[in-house]
Every structure is written in structure tokens, then in C-alpha cells.
mmCIF file of C-alpha atoms in Angstrom:
data_model
loop_
_atom_site.group_PDB
_atom_site.id
_atom_site.type_symbol
_atom_site.label_atom_id
_atom_site.label_comp_id
_atom_site.label_asym_id
_atom_site.label_seq_id
_atom_site.Cartn_x
_atom_site.Cartn_y
_atom_site.Cartn_z
ATOM 1 C CA UNK X 10 13.172 35.522 -14.580
ATOM 2 C CA UNK X 11 12.134 31.913 -14.997
ATOM 3 C CA UNK X 12 13.120 28.910 -12.874
ATOM 4 C CA UNK X 13 13.342 25.458 -14.401
ATOM 5 C CA UNK X 14 11.393 22.576 -12.880
ATOM 6 C CA UNK X 15 13.473 19.415 -13.215
ATOM 7 C CA UNK X 16 12.761 15.740 -12.611
ATOM 8 C CA UNK X 17 14.309 15.061 -9.187
ATOM 9 C CA UNK X 18 16.472 12.101 -8.221
ATOM 10 C CA UNK X 19 13.933 9.311 -7.842
ATOM 11 C CA UNK X 20 15.958 6.733 -5.982
ATOM 12 C CA UNK X 21 18.609 4.150 -6.610
ATOM 13 C CA UNK X 22 18.397 2.449 -10.024
ATOM 14 C CA UNK X 23 15.423 4.602 -11.106
ATOM 15 C CA UNK X 24 16.396 6.787 -14.065
ATOM 16 C CA UNK X 25 13.051 7.733 -15.606
ATOM 17 C CA UNK X 26 9.399 8.319 -14.830
ATOM 18 C CA UNK X 27 6.112 9.059 -16.575
ATOM 19 C CA UNK X 28 4.127 12.266 -16.268
ATOM 20 C CA UNK X 29 1.025 11.097 -14.425
ATOM 21 C CA UNK X 30 -0.835 14.360 -13.836
ATOM 22 C CA UNK X 31 -0.157 18.073 -14.001
ATOM 23 C CA UNK X 32 -1.441 19.613 -10.767
ATOM 24 C CA UNK X 33 -0.771 23.168 -11.969
ATOM 25 C CA UNK X 34 -1.579 24.578 -15.395
ATOM 26 C CA UNK X 35 0.169 27.446 -17.224
ATOM 27 C CA UNK X 36 -0.900 30.723 -15.645
ATOM 28 C CA UNK X 37 -1.710 29.228 -12.235
ATOM 29 C CA UNK X 38 -0.136 30.870 -9.194
ATOM 30 C CA UNK X 39 2.110 28.495 -7.272
ATOM 31 C CA UNK X 40 3.712 28.618 -3.860
ATOM 32 C CA UNK X 41 7.174 27.372 -3.019
ATOM 33 C CA UNK X 42 7.130 23.629 -2.217
ATOM 34 C CA UNK X 43 3.552 23.271 -3.510
ATOM 35 C CA UNK X 44 3.066 20.056 -5.575
ATOM 36 C CA UNK X 45 2.841 20.909 -9.264
ATOM 37 C CA UNK X 46 3.157 17.565 -11.042
ATOM 38 C CA UNK X 47 2.772 13.877 -10.203
ATOM 39 C CA UNK X 48 5.325 11.442 -11.633
ATOM 40 C CA UNK X 49 4.801 7.694 -11.896
ATOM 41 C CA UNK X 50 7.853 5.517 -11.340
ATOM 42 C CA UNK X 51 8.265 1.755 -11.352
ATOM 43 C CA UNK X 52 7.519 1.693 -7.628
ATOM 44 C CA UNK X 53 5.363 4.654 -6.564
ATOM 45 C CA UNK X 54 3.823 7.977 -7.582
ATOM 46 C CA UNK X 55 5.914 11.013 -6.626
ATOM 47 C CA UNK X 56 4.708 14.598 -6.384
ATOM 48 C CA UNK X 57 7.268 17.206 -7.465
ATOM 49 C CA UNK X 58 7.140 20.476 -5.483
ATOM 50 C CA UNK X 59 7.650 23.922 -6.940
ATOM 51 C CA UNK X 60 11.245 25.090 -6.346
ATOM 52 C CA UNK X 61 10.103 28.734 -6.016
ATOM 53 C CA UNK X 62 6.907 30.758 -5.778
ATOM 54 C CA UNK X 63 5.573 32.399 -8.909
ATOM 55 C CA UNK X 64 3.360 31.641 -11.887
ATOM 56 C CA UNK X 65 3.306 28.313 -13.692
ATOM 57 C CA UNK X 66 4.854 28.621 -17.116
ATOM 58 C CA UNK X 67 4.767 26.281 -20.075
ATOM 59 C CA UNK X 68 4.840 22.510 -19.654
ATOM 60 C CA UNK X 69 7.719 20.861 -21.486
ATOM 61 C CA UNK X 70 6.152 17.395 -21.254
ATOM 62 C CA UNK X 71 2.600 16.105 -21.505
ATOM 63 C CA UNK X 72 0.733 13.535 -19.442
ATOM 64 C CA UNK X 73 1.948 10.092 -20.451
ATOM 65 C CA UNK X 74 5.386 11.261 -21.609
ATOM 66 C CA UNK X 75 8.470 9.477 -20.285
ATOM 67 C CA UNK X 76 11.016 11.825 -18.710
ATOM 68 C CA UNK X 77 14.484 11.214 -17.329
ATOM 69 C CA UNK X 78 16.047 12.352 -14.067
ATOM 70 C CA UNK X 79 17.334 15.916 -14.421
ATOM 71 C CA UNK X 80 15.187 16.763 -17.448
ATOM 72 C CA UNK X 81 13.416 20.153 -17.499
ATOM 73 C CA UNK X 82 9.667 19.539 -17.566
ATOM 74 C CA UNK X 83 8.327 23.053 -16.918
ATOM 75 C CA UNK X 84 9.259 26.596 -15.908
ATOM 76 C CA UNK X 85 7.978 28.877 -13.169
ATOM 77 C CA UNK X 86 7.887 32.572 -13.973
ATOM 78 C CA UNK X 87 8.768 35.098 -11.287
ATOM 79 C CA UNK X 88 6.092 37.225 -9.605
ATOM 80 C CA UNK X 89 2.423 36.804 -8.837
ATOM 81 C CA UNK X 90 1.289 37.714 -12.346
ATOM 82 C CA UNK X 91 -2.203 38.467 -13.565
ATOM 83 C CA UNK X 92 -3.381 34.999 -12.688
ATOM 84 C CA UNK X 93 -2.831 35.649 -9.027
ATOM 85 C CA UNK X 94 -4.236 39.191 -9.103
ATOM 86 C CA UNK X 95 -7.421 38.494 -11.050
ATOM 87 C CA UNK X 96 -8.362 34.840 -10.779
ATOM 88 C CA UNK X 97 -11.215 33.382 -12.719
ATOM 89 C CA UNK X 98 -14.303 32.356 -10.712
ATOM 90 C CA UNK X 99 -13.208 28.710 -10.575
ATOM 91 C CA UNK X 100 -9.693 29.702 -9.506
ATOM 92 C CA UNK X 101 -11.111 32.023 -6.871
ATOM 93 C CA UNK X 102 -13.196 29.172 -5.514
ATOM 94 C CA UNK X 103 -10.144 26.919 -5.359
ATOM 95 C CA UNK X 104 -8.130 29.636 -3.644
ATOM 96 C CA UNK X 105 -10.904 30.076 -1.094
ATOM 97 C CA UNK X 106 -10.941 26.359 -0.389
ATOM 98 C CA UNK X 107 -7.165 26.335 0.000
ATOM 99 C CA UNK X 108 -7.320 29.296 2.342
ATOM 100 C CA UNK X 109 -10.044 27.551 4.323
ATOM 101 C CA UNK X 110 -7.861 24.458 4.570
ATOM 102 C CA UNK X 111 -5.118 26.624 6.086
ATOM 103 C CA UNK X 112 -7.362 28.153 8.765
ATOM 104 C CA UNK X 113 -6.711 27.200 12.407
ATOM 105 C CA UNK X 114 -9.639 24.813 12.738
ATOM 106 C CA UNK X 115 -8.358 22.733 9.817
ATOM 107 C CA UNK X 116 -4.679 22.912 10.794
ATOM 108 C CA UNK X 117 -5.183 20.293 13.536
ATOM 109 C CA UNK X 118 -5.618 17.695 10.882
ATOM 110 C CA UNK X 119 -3.019 18.614 8.332
ATOM 111 C CA UNK X 120 -3.834 17.743 4.766
ATOM 112 C CA UNK X 121 -1.431 15.598 2.755
ATOM 113 C CA UNK X 122 -0.705 16.744 -0.817
ATOM 114 C CA UNK X 123 -2.913 14.008 -2.276
ATOM 115 C CA UNK X 124 -5.834 14.885 0.014
ATOM 116 C CA UNK X 125 -5.400 18.631 -0.559
ATOM 117 C CA UNK X 126 -5.530 18.094 -4.327
ATOM 118 C CA UNK X 127 -8.835 16.193 -4.124
ATOM 119 C CA UNK X 128 -10.289 18.828 -1.767
ATOM 120 C CA UNK X 129 -9.466 21.550 -4.275
ATOM 121 C CA UNK X 130 -10.719 19.561 -7.261
ATOM 122 C CA UNK X 131 -14.049 18.807 -5.573
ATOM 123 C CA UNK X 132 -14.454 22.293 -4.106
ATOM 124 C CA UNK X 133 -15.085 21.017 -0.572
ATOM 125 C CA UNK X 134 -14.582 22.577 2.855
ATOM 126 C CA UNK X 135 -12.130 20.279 4.684
ATOM 127 C CA UNK X 136 -13.243 21.524 8.104
ATOM 128 C CA UNK X 137 -16.733 20.164 7.394
ATOM 129 C CA UNK X 138 -15.507 16.634 6.655
ATOM 130 C CA UNK X 139 -15.018 14.087 9.410
ATOM 131 C CA UNK X 140 -11.585 12.467 9.194
ATOM 132 C CA UNK X 141 -11.112 8.759 9.835
ATOM 133 C CA UNK X 142 -7.302 8.789 9.775
ATOM 134 C CA UNK X 143 -4.983 8.952 12.750
ATOM 135 C CA UNK X 144 -5.828 11.823 15.140
ATOM 136 C CA UNK X 145 -8.867 12.627 13.011
ATOM 137 C CA UNK X 146 -6.893 13.449 9.891
ATOM 138 C CA UNK X 147 -8.592 13.428 6.517
ATOM 139 C CA UNK X 148 -7.874 10.596 4.102
ATOM 140 C CA UNK X 149 -8.496 10.601 0.372
ATOM 141 C CA UNK X 150 -11.421 8.214 0.894
ATOM 142 C CA UNK X 151 -13.006 10.657 3.405
ATOM 143 C CA UNK X 152 -12.933 13.433 0.795
ATOM 144 C CA UNK X 153 -14.248 11.216 -2.012
ATOM 145 C CA UNK X 154 -17.139 10.035 0.185
ATOM 146 C CA UNK X 155 -17.966 13.642 1.027
ATOM 147 C CA UNK X 156 -17.865 14.545 -2.661
ATOM 148 C CA UNK X 157 -20.298 11.736 -3.510
ATOM 149 C CA UNK X 158 -22.671 12.887 -0.784
ATOM 150 C CA UNK X 159 -22.518 16.529 -1.923
ATOM 151 C CA UNK X 160 -25.709 17.517 -3.782
ATOM 152 C CA UNK X 161 -25.226 18.571 -7.384
ATOM 153 C CA UNK X 162 -25.387 22.335 -7.994
ATOM 154 C CA UNK X 163 -28.564 23.555 -9.683
ATOM 155 C CA UNK X 164 -28.181 25.213 -13.111
ATOM 156 C CA UNK X 165 -28.077 29.019 -13.047
ATOM 157 C CA UNK X 166 -30.850 29.356 -15.592
ATOM 158 C CA UNK X 167 -33.318 26.987 -17.129
ATOM 159 C CA UNK X 168 -32.306 27.922 -20.658
ATOM 160 C CA UNK X 169 -28.646 27.273 -19.783
ATOM 161 C CA UNK X 170 -29.267 23.647 -18.867
ATOM 162 C CA UNK X 171 -27.516 21.294 -21.291
ATOM 163 C CA UNK X 172 -29.603 19.071 -23.480
ATOM 164 C CA UNK X 173 -29.936 15.537 -22.172
ATOM 165 C CA UNK X 174 -27.450 13.090 -23.656
ATOM 166 C CA UNK X 175 -28.866 10.825 -26.287
ATOM 167 C CA UNK X 176 -29.623 7.370 -24.982
ATOM 168 C CA UNK X 177 -27.294 4.653 -26.212
ATOM 169 C CA UNK X 178 -28.908 2.418 -28.839
ATOM 170 C CA UNK X 179 -30.340 -0.758 -27.412
ATOM 171 C CA UNK X 180 -27.834 -3.583 -27.383
ATOM 172 C CA UNK X 181 -24.846 -1.308 -28.037
ATOM 173 C CA UNK X 182 -21.599 -2.667 -26.611
ATOM 174 C CA UNK X 183 -18.874 -0.277 -25.534
ATOM 175 C CA UNK X 184 -15.184 -0.566 -24.832
ATOM 176 C CA UNK X 185 -12.820 1.743 -23.017
ATOM 177 C CA UNK X 186 -9.069 1.765 -23.472
ATOM 178 C CA UNK X 187 -7.020 2.993 -20.526
ATOM 179 C CA UNK X 188 -3.256 3.306 -20.632
ATOM 180 C CA UNK X 189 -1.467 1.062 -18.122
ATOM 181 C CA UNK X 190 0.339 3.006 -15.432
ATOM 182 C CA UNK X 191 4.084 2.597 -15.190
ATOM 183 C CA UNK X 192 3.587 0.862 -11.829
ATOM 184 C CA UNK X 193 1.175 -1.686 -13.339
ATOM 185 C CA UNK X 194 3.510 -2.291 -16.284
ATOM 186 C CA UNK X 195 6.394 -2.939 -13.900
ATOM 187 C CA UNK X 196 4.321 -5.272 -11.733
ATOM 188 C CA UNK X 197 3.254 -7.243 -14.797
ATOM 189 C CA UNK X 198 6.823 -7.511 -16.064
ATOM 190 C CA UNK X 199 8.288 -8.586 -12.716
ATOM 191 C CA UNK X 200 5.626 -11.189 -12.021
ATOM 192 C CA UNK X 201 6.055 -12.722 -15.467
ATOM 193 C CA UNK X 202 9.822 -12.758 -15.001
ATOM 194 C CA UNK X 203 9.308 -14.576 -11.694
ATOM 195 C CA UNK X 204 7.287 -17.277 -13.444
ATOM 196 C CA UNK X 205 9.877 -17.608 -16.198
ATOM 197 C CA UNK X 206 12.889 -17.704 -13.868
ATOM 198 C CA UNK X 207 11.909 -19.414 -10.616
ATOM 199 C CA UNK X 208 10.910 -23.058 -10.249
ATOM 200 C CA UNK X 209 7.733 -21.991 -8.471
ATOM 201 C CA UNK X 210 5.752 -24.305 -6.244
ATOM 202 C CA UNK X 211 3.009 -23.699 -3.645
ATOM 203 C CA UNK X 212 2.433 -25.676 -0.471
ATOM 204 C CA UNK X 213 -0.737 -25.304 1.610
ATOM 205 C CA UNK X 214 -1.716 -25.746 5.237
ATOM 206 C CA UNK X 215 -4.506 -24.492 7.424
ATOM 207 C CA UNK X 216 -4.479 -22.882 10.838
ATOM 208 C CA UNK X 217 -6.995 -22.678 13.671
ATOM 209 C CA UNK X 218 -7.364 -18.982 14.529
ATOM 210 C CA UNK X 219 -9.219 -19.560 17.813
ATOM 211 C CA UNK X 220 -6.336 -18.663 20.138
ATOM 212 C CA UNK X 221 -5.325 -15.498 18.289
ATOM 213 C CA UNK X 222 -8.943 -14.352 17.994
ATOM 214 C CA UNK X 223 -9.479 -14.957 21.703
ATOM 215 C CA UNK X 224 -6.332 -13.020 22.626
ATOM 216 C CA UNK X 225 -7.305 -10.202 20.287
ATOM 217 C CA UNK X 226 -10.807 -9.995 21.734
ATOM 218 C CA UNK X 227 -9.517 -10.064 25.309
ATOM 219 C CA UNK X 228 -6.757 -7.488 24.972
ATOM 220 C CA UNK X 229 -7.708 -5.263 22.019
ATOM 221 C CA UNK X 230 -8.979 -2.360 24.154
ATOM 222 C CA UNK X 231 -5.999 -2.388 26.516
ATOM 223 C CA UNK X 232 -3.631 -2.798 23.574
ATOM 224 C CA UNK X 233 -5.071 0.181 21.705
ATOM 225 C CA UNK X 234 -5.089 2.320 24.862
ATOM 226 C CA UNK X 235 -1.431 1.578 25.603
ATOM 227 C CA UNK X 236 0.042 1.521 22.107
ATOM 228 C CA UNK X 237 -2.309 3.809 20.167
ATOM 229 C CA UNK X 238 -2.978 1.242 17.451
ATOM 230 C CA UNK X 239 -5.510 -1.543 16.881
ATOM 231 C CA UNK X 240 -4.430 -5.113 17.542
ATOM 232 C CA UNK X 241 -4.814 -6.956 14.251
ATOM 233 C CA UNK X 242 -3.749 -10.320 12.909
ATOM 234 C CA UNK X 243 -0.723 -9.175 10.914
ATOM 235 C CA UNK X 244 1.340 -8.501 14.022
ATOM 236 C CA UNK X 245 0.943 -12.136 15.070
ATOM 237 C CA UNK X 246 1.723 -13.478 11.590
ATOM 238 C CA UNK X 247 4.804 -11.295 11.070
ATOM 239 C CA UNK X 248 6.128 -12.270 14.502
ATOM 240 C CA UNK X 249 5.406 -15.958 13.876
ATOM 241 C CA UNK X 250 6.978 -15.781 10.400
ATOM 242 C CA UNK X 251 10.173 -14.261 11.817
ATOM 243 C CA UNK X 252 10.419 -17.124 14.286
ATOM 244 C CA UNK X 253 9.782 -19.743 11.594
ATOM 245 C CA UNK X 254 12.297 -18.095 9.235
ATOM 246 C CA UNK X 255 14.948 -18.367 11.929
ATOM 247 C CA UNK X 256 14.276 -22.112 12.094
ATOM 248 C CA UNK X 257 14.207 -22.497 8.278
ATOM 249 C CA UNK X 258 16.677 -19.883 6.938
ATOM 250 C CA UNK X 259 16.407 -21.037 3.315
ATOM 251 C CA UNK X 260 12.935 -19.459 3.108
ATOM 252 C CA UNK X 261 14.522 -16.086 3.927
ATOM 253 C CA UNK X 262 17.457 -16.546 1.535
ATOM 254 C CA UNK X 263 18.044 -15.563 -2.104
ATOM 255 C CA UNK X 264 19.915 -16.838 -5.134
ATOM 256 C CA UNK X 265 22.551 -14.480 -6.547
ATOM 257 C CA UNK X 266 24.353 -15.978 -9.497
ATOM 258 C CA UNK X 267 25.691 -19.354 -8.380
ATOM 259 C CA UNK X 268 25.584 -18.411 -4.685
ATOM 260 C CA UNK X 269 22.907 -18.583 -1.980
ATOM 261 C CA UNK X 270 22.697 -15.559 0.294
ATOM 262 C CA UNK X 271 21.479 -16.327 3.822
ATOM 263 C CA UNK X 272 20.399 -13.482 6.094
ATOM 264 C CA UNK X 273 20.336 -13.147 9.878
ATOM 265 C CA UNK X 274 17.706 -10.401 9.603
ATOM 266 C CA UNK X 275 14.130 -10.343 8.316
ATOM 267 C CA UNK X 276 12.788 -7.457 6.220
ATOM 268 C CA UNK X 277 9.137 -8.309 5.657
ATOM 269 C CA UNK X 278 7.404 -6.876 2.575
ATOM 270 C CA UNK X 279 3.722 -6.337 3.400
ATOM 271 C CA UNK X 280 1.209 -5.809 0.595
ATOM 272 C CA UNK X 281 -1.161 -2.875 1.288
ATOM 273 C CA UNK X 282 -3.813 -1.193 -0.854
ATOM 274 C CA UNK X 283 -3.196 2.153 -2.521
ATOM 275 C CA UNK X 284 -5.334 4.186 -4.969
ATOM 276 C CA UNK X 285 -3.092 2.992 -7.830
ATOM 277 C CA UNK X 286 -3.122 -0.668 -6.731
ATOM 278 C CA UNK X 287 -1.175 -2.809 -4.295
ATOM 279 C CA UNK X 288 2.137 -1.482 -3.022
ATOM 280 C CA UNK X 289 4.622 -3.403 -0.903
ATOM 281 C CA UNK X 290 6.411 -1.368 1.786
ATOM 282 C CA UNK X 291 8.997 -3.126 3.946
ATOM 283 C CA UNK X 292 8.981 -3.672 7.717
ATOM 284 C CA UNK X 293 12.724 -3.676 8.324
ATOM 285 C CA UNK X 294 14.404 -5.792 11.015
ATOM 286 C CA UNK X 295 11.023 -7.252 11.919
ATOM 287 C CA UNK X 296 12.775 -9.954 13.968
ATOM 288 C CA UNK X 297 13.672 -7.310 16.576
ATOM 289 C CA UNK X 298 10.188 -5.770 16.822
ATOM 290 C CA UNK X 299 7.324 -6.415 19.202
ATOM 291 C CA UNK X 300 3.786 -7.106 17.999
ATOM 292 C CA UNK X 301 2.874 -3.515 18.900
ATOM 293 C CA UNK X 302 5.781 -2.080 16.895
ATOM 294 C CA UNK X 303 4.852 -4.230 13.906
ATOM 295 C CA UNK X 304 1.191 -3.149 14.079
ATOM 296 C CA UNK X 305 2.167 0.534 14.323
ATOM 297 C CA UNK X 306 4.494 0.257 11.344
ATOM 298 C CA UNK X 307 1.974 -1.553 9.136
ATOM 299 C CA UNK X 308 -0.827 0.814 10.191
ATOM 300 C CA UNK X 309 1.312 3.802 9.234
ATOM 301 C CA UNK X 310 2.130 2.215 5.866
ATOM 302 C CA UNK X 311 -1.564 1.606 5.205
ATOM 303 C CA UNK X 312 -2.558 5.205 5.948
ATOM 304 C CA UNK X 313 0.205 6.701 3.853
ATOM 305 C CA UNK X 314 -0.443 4.296 0.993
ATOM 306 C CA UNK X 315 -4.002 5.656 0.772
ATOM 307 C CA UNK X 316 -2.709 9.236 0.889
ATOM 308 C CA UNK X 317 -0.038 8.522 -1.711
ATOM 309 C CA UNK X 318 2.787 9.644 0.598
ATOM 310 C CA UNK X 319 4.851 6.458 0.866
ATOM 311 C CA UNK X 320 8.525 7.004 0.045
ATOM 312 C CA UNK X 321 10.344 4.931 -2.531
ATOM 313 C CA UNK X 322 13.045 3.874 -0.109
ATOM 314 C CA UNK X 323 10.317 2.337 2.069
ATOM 315 C CA UNK X 324 9.514 -0.134 -0.708
ATOM 316 C CA UNK X 325 13.054 -1.223 -1.542
ATOM 317 C CA UNK X 326 14.526 -4.519 -0.499
ATOM 318 C CA UNK X 327 12.562 -7.046 1.496
ATOM 319 C CA UNK X 328 13.612 -10.633 2.153
ATOM 320 C CA UNK X 329 10.172 -12.247 2.553
ATOM 321 C CA UNK X 330 6.624 -11.182 1.628
ATOM 322 C CA UNK X 331 3.276 -11.593 3.371
ATOM 323 C CA UNK X 332 0.162 -10.920 1.285
ATOM 324 C CA UNK X 333 -3.247 -10.912 2.965
ATOM 325 C CA UNK X 334 -5.877 -11.634 0.325
ATOM 326 C CA UNK X 335 -8.297 -12.538 3.097
ATOM 327 C CA UNK X 336 -9.223 -8.890 3.609
ATOM 328 C CA UNK X 337 -10.808 -9.036 0.139
ATOM 329 C CA UNK X 338 -12.548 -12.356 0.792
ATOM 330 C CA UNK X 339 -10.077 -14.757 -0.829
ATOM 331 C CA UNK X 340 -10.467 -18.375 0.326
ATOM 332 C CA UNK X 341 -7.328 -19.769 -1.308
ATOM 333 C CA UNK X 342 -4.691 -18.601 -3.792
ATOM 334 C CA UNK X 343 -1.208 -19.323 -5.111
ATOM 335 C CA UNK X 344 0.730 -16.055 -4.647
ATOM 336 C CA UNK X 345 3.665 -15.258 -6.935
ATOM 337 C CA UNK X 346 7.081 -14.584 -5.410
ATOM 338 C CA UNK X 347 8.690 -11.171 -5.745
ATOM 339 C CA UNK X 348 12.263 -11.688 -7.041
ATOM 340 C CA UNK X 349 14.927 -11.795 -5.737
ATOM 341 C CA UNK X 350 12.951 -13.093 -2.748
ATOM 342 C CA UNK X 351 12.553 -16.845 -2.588
ATOM 343 C CA UNK X 352 9.129 -17.115 -0.936
ATOM 344 C CA UNK X 353 5.813 -15.390 -0.264
ATOM 345 C CA UNK X 354 3.187 -16.272 2.339
ATOM 346 C CA UNK X 355 -0.459 -15.873 1.368
ATOM 347 C CA UNK X 356 -3.090 -15.362 4.082
ATOM 348 C CA UNK X 357 -6.792 -15.889 3.386
ATOM 349 C CA UNK X 358 -10.189 -15.297 4.884
ATOM 350 C CA UNK X 359 -11.213 -16.834 8.188
ATOM 351 C CA UNK X 360 -14.319 -18.988 8.082
ATOM 352 C CA UNK X 361 -15.956 -21.486 10.414
ATOM 353 C CA UNK X 362 -15.317 -25.067 9.313
ATOM 354 C CA UNK X 363 -15.851 -28.479 10.931
ATOM 355 C CA UNK X 364 -12.620 -30.036 12.229
ATOM 356 C CA UNK X 365 -11.830 -32.999 14.478
ATOM 357 C CA UNK X 366 -10.478 -32.272 17.950
ATOM 358 C CA UNK X 367 -9.928 -35.113 20.448
ATOM 359 C CA UNK X 368 -12.110 -37.423 18.395
ATOM 360 C CA UNK X 369 -14.984 -34.927 18.248
ATOM 361 C CA UNK X 370 -16.200 -32.886 15.277
ATOM 362 C CA UNK X 371 -16.231 -29.236 16.313
ATOM 363 C CA UNK X 372 -16.523 -25.912 14.504
ATOM 364 C CA UNK X 373 -13.400 -23.707 14.461
ATOM 365 C CA UNK X 374 -12.427 -20.463 12.708
ATOM 366 C CA UNK X 375 -9.961 -21.745 10.123
ATOM 367 C CA UNK X 376 -7.671 -20.019 7.629
ATOM 368 C CA UNK X 377 -5.806 -21.506 4.672
ATOM 369 C CA UNK X 378 -2.112 -20.634 4.414
ATOM 370 C CA UNK X 379 -0.222 -20.771 1.105
ATOM 371 C CA UNK X 380 3.555 -20.633 0.775
ATOM 372 C CA UNK X 381 4.801 -20.111 -2.784
ATOM 373 C CA UNK X 382 8.545 -20.621 -3.091
ATOM 374 C CA UNK X 383 11.436 -21.072 -5.479
ATOM 375 C CA UNK X 384 12.043 -24.820 -5.594
ATOM 376 C CA UNK X 385 15.602 -24.210 -6.833
ATOM 377 C CA UNK X 386 16.428 -23.011 -3.320
ATOM 378 C CA UNK X 387 13.718 -24.356 -1.011
ATOM 379 C CA UNK X 388 12.858 -28.042 -0.803
ATOM 380 C CA UNK X 389 9.364 -29.296 -0.039
ATOM 381 C CA UNK X 390 10.532 -30.481 3.384
ATOM 382 C CA UNK X 391 11.698 -26.972 4.262
ATOM 383 C CA UNK X 392 8.471 -25.401 2.986
ATOM 384 C CA UNK X 393 6.322 -27.772 5.044
ATOM 385 C CA UNK X 394 8.541 -27.271 8.115
ATOM 386 C CA UNK X 395 8.126 -23.504 7.805
ATOM 387 C CA UNK X 396 4.332 -23.724 7.503
ATOM 388 C CA UNK X 397 4.054 -26.130 10.446
ATOM 389 C CA UNK X 398 6.200 -23.851 12.634
ATOM 390 C CA UNK X 399 4.014 -20.897 11.641
ATOM 391 C CA UNK X 400 0.833 -22.880 12.303
ATOM 392 C CA UNK X 401 2.047 -23.961 15.749
ATOM 393 C CA UNK X 402 2.908 -20.390 16.747
ATOM 394 C CA UNK X 403 -0.463 -19.014 15.647
ATOM 395 C CA UNK X 404 -2.464 -21.809 17.282
ATOM 396 C CA UNK X 405 -0.482 -21.373 20.527
ATOM 397 C CA UNK X 406 0.711 -17.726 20.695
ATOM 398 C CA UNK X 407 2.540 -18.439 23.962
ATOM 399 C CA UNK X 408 5.259 -19.945 21.744
ATOM 400 C CA UNK X 409 5.960 -16.435 20.470
ATOM 401 C CA UNK X 410 6.806 -15.303 23.991
ATOM 402 C CA UNK X 411 9.102 -18.179 24.932
ATOM 403 C CA UNK X 412 10.681 -18.627 21.464
ATOM 404 C CA UNK X 413 9.504 -22.179 20.694
#
């Protein structure tokens, strides 16, 4: 008896996806709820679990094919089958690794589906890898680093060694064509639509980071001990942005038809790095959260973005975006808004620069701020007022405590 594997419901307004990678091939033994295929949607990659245990049957779609919700993409045959009873050497090695990953010593740092897949592909022992994630859990980067450090296996026999590849002719120029992922195609389309639709403008300011850096240095150990998360800069900026958005509500608003929608809540979209590129999960009701709660939420998003386990509903909505290009070394940029949002705040790297304080030239750790906004909704006066309010809160964090 065979069981169909269907494309699951992928979220509101998402009706199709692209086959990104088959994790199980025909003839492979599969367990119930084990990931068998990765689907790429407009927002995130989704791993589809096996509905039953058995043997992987034929694939009904190939990598790169577009499939719709509810479509049958494969079948799982009943029983363990010959594949499970007499695995090939490579399959036996993978099974041994998977069994090792399930042993008690590895169960204290549970492997996510994305990490488990890389462990199996690289043939590594997860218990021998030091995890850098929360509570010592393994991340995908931990496994990839371990794979790079693993010495290459020696050939079984000298006469079995492959002939060396012919050297490329001198001066030869090569090209490689790689298909754009569905996520990258969607990002490109949305950003171009934003440029075509919004009357986009960017206003700049700079901020002295001395006070925040001093507070972070003074309290980081106590903060981490009490809250279980590192004290970063994003908590301060999200908190300060929420306060500034309350003072200048147009920056947190949106245009819908011929109406302006004003919100009394702030859902902050925060750009974080993932293996497939930047993703933008949402910190919901950020205006009600403490700095510690904001840092915990963003830290969790960052870890799960690397593991590929963010949920689609966590990236829906958002009323305002903060993008921190400074972590990559950016000095200044003009970020593009994410419709239907009306504004995005760009943060940049901190560097020592000479500034004048009380008539004296002194060196201070300065950061450029960039607010890109839809000029149809937000006037220059409102943009500057927002940036000044944000600057004041960061340069004097006490304002965040007494709501000034």
C-alpha cells in the first residue's frame, strides 16, 4: 500500500512552491515525520515530513519544478523493504551516523532537521562537534566548519586513484549559471515594485554611541546572567524606535487605497542572515516589550534562521523595519522600504570620528542612521523628527526609562 506525499498548506496567500531539494531518494527507508523534501516558497524554505514510515517511492516532481498546495509530489511504499534490510555501504554509514545522533550523549543538544541533514551528508559524528548554539546545540555552521576541518579520506588503492584533472588553459575565463531561488526572485520583484510605487526618499543623521556602549560594557555580564541572552545594540534601537514611532505615527502607518492606516502597535521586522540570504522575521507588539525580551526574541530568530527552522507566520506582517548593515561593515546606505510598510531604518558600523563637544574636538564612536520612507505619506519634517527622537534616546538611554 502506498501513501501519497502532498504539498502541505504553506500559509495565507501562498499557493505554490518550488522543489528545492529531495532529502530522500527512491528506495531510501524513511521514518514517520522525517523530512523528505525541502520546498522553497516566496518567504522561506519548508521541509515536508513523511506522513508515514516506509520506503521512499517515485518522485512526481523534480528539483526546480513548481508545485501547488495539495499536489502529490511523491509516494511512500509500506514496509521496510530491501533498502532497509540490506543498505549499501554509504547508506549504512548514514544510518550509523543517524543512530549516533540519537544516542543519549547527543540527545542533550537536539539536532534540527537542517543540521541533521548536513551531519548525514558529511558523515560526521555530532557528539564530537562542539556546538555554539543555545545550550550547546549544534548549528549548521558548526557542522560545516567541522566538515572543512575533517581530513580527506585516503584512496583504498593506489591504482584506484582518479587521474588528476587537466589544468585549465591559461587565460581561460569561466562562467557559472545558477538558478535564482524562489525567495530571491520574490525579493527582487518586491524591491523593484517598491521603487516603482513609492515616492522613496532617504534622510540621514548620526548618533553618538558612547552612552549605549558604556551601559552595555557595564551591565552585559549581569544582563546575560539574569536574562540568559547577550545585551546587544538592537534591543536599544528597537526600544528607541518604538518610542519615536509613538511620537511620529506616520512613520508606522501605511497607505491602503486612498486611506492611511495608523496603528497603535509596533510590529518590527528585523533583517537577519540565513543560509539562503536575508530573512525578515517580525518582533510583534515590540512597544510592550523590555530590552531583554526584545534581545531574546531577536536572538532566537537569528539562531533559527541559521538552522532553517523559522516559520512562515513569523515573517508575515510588520509595520516598520530595522536593517543592520553595520554587522557586515557598511558605513552608509539607502535601504529600500518593504511594502506596504512606509519606512525602514538602516543601521551602520560604529567607528571613531572627531566631533565637537562643548567647543572641543573629541573622538566619539559614531554611527550613521538612514531612514528611507515613502514621501507620499511621510513628510521630511516627520522623518527628521523621528530620527532626532531616536538619536536623543540612544545618546541618553535614560529617556527610554522615563518615556521622554
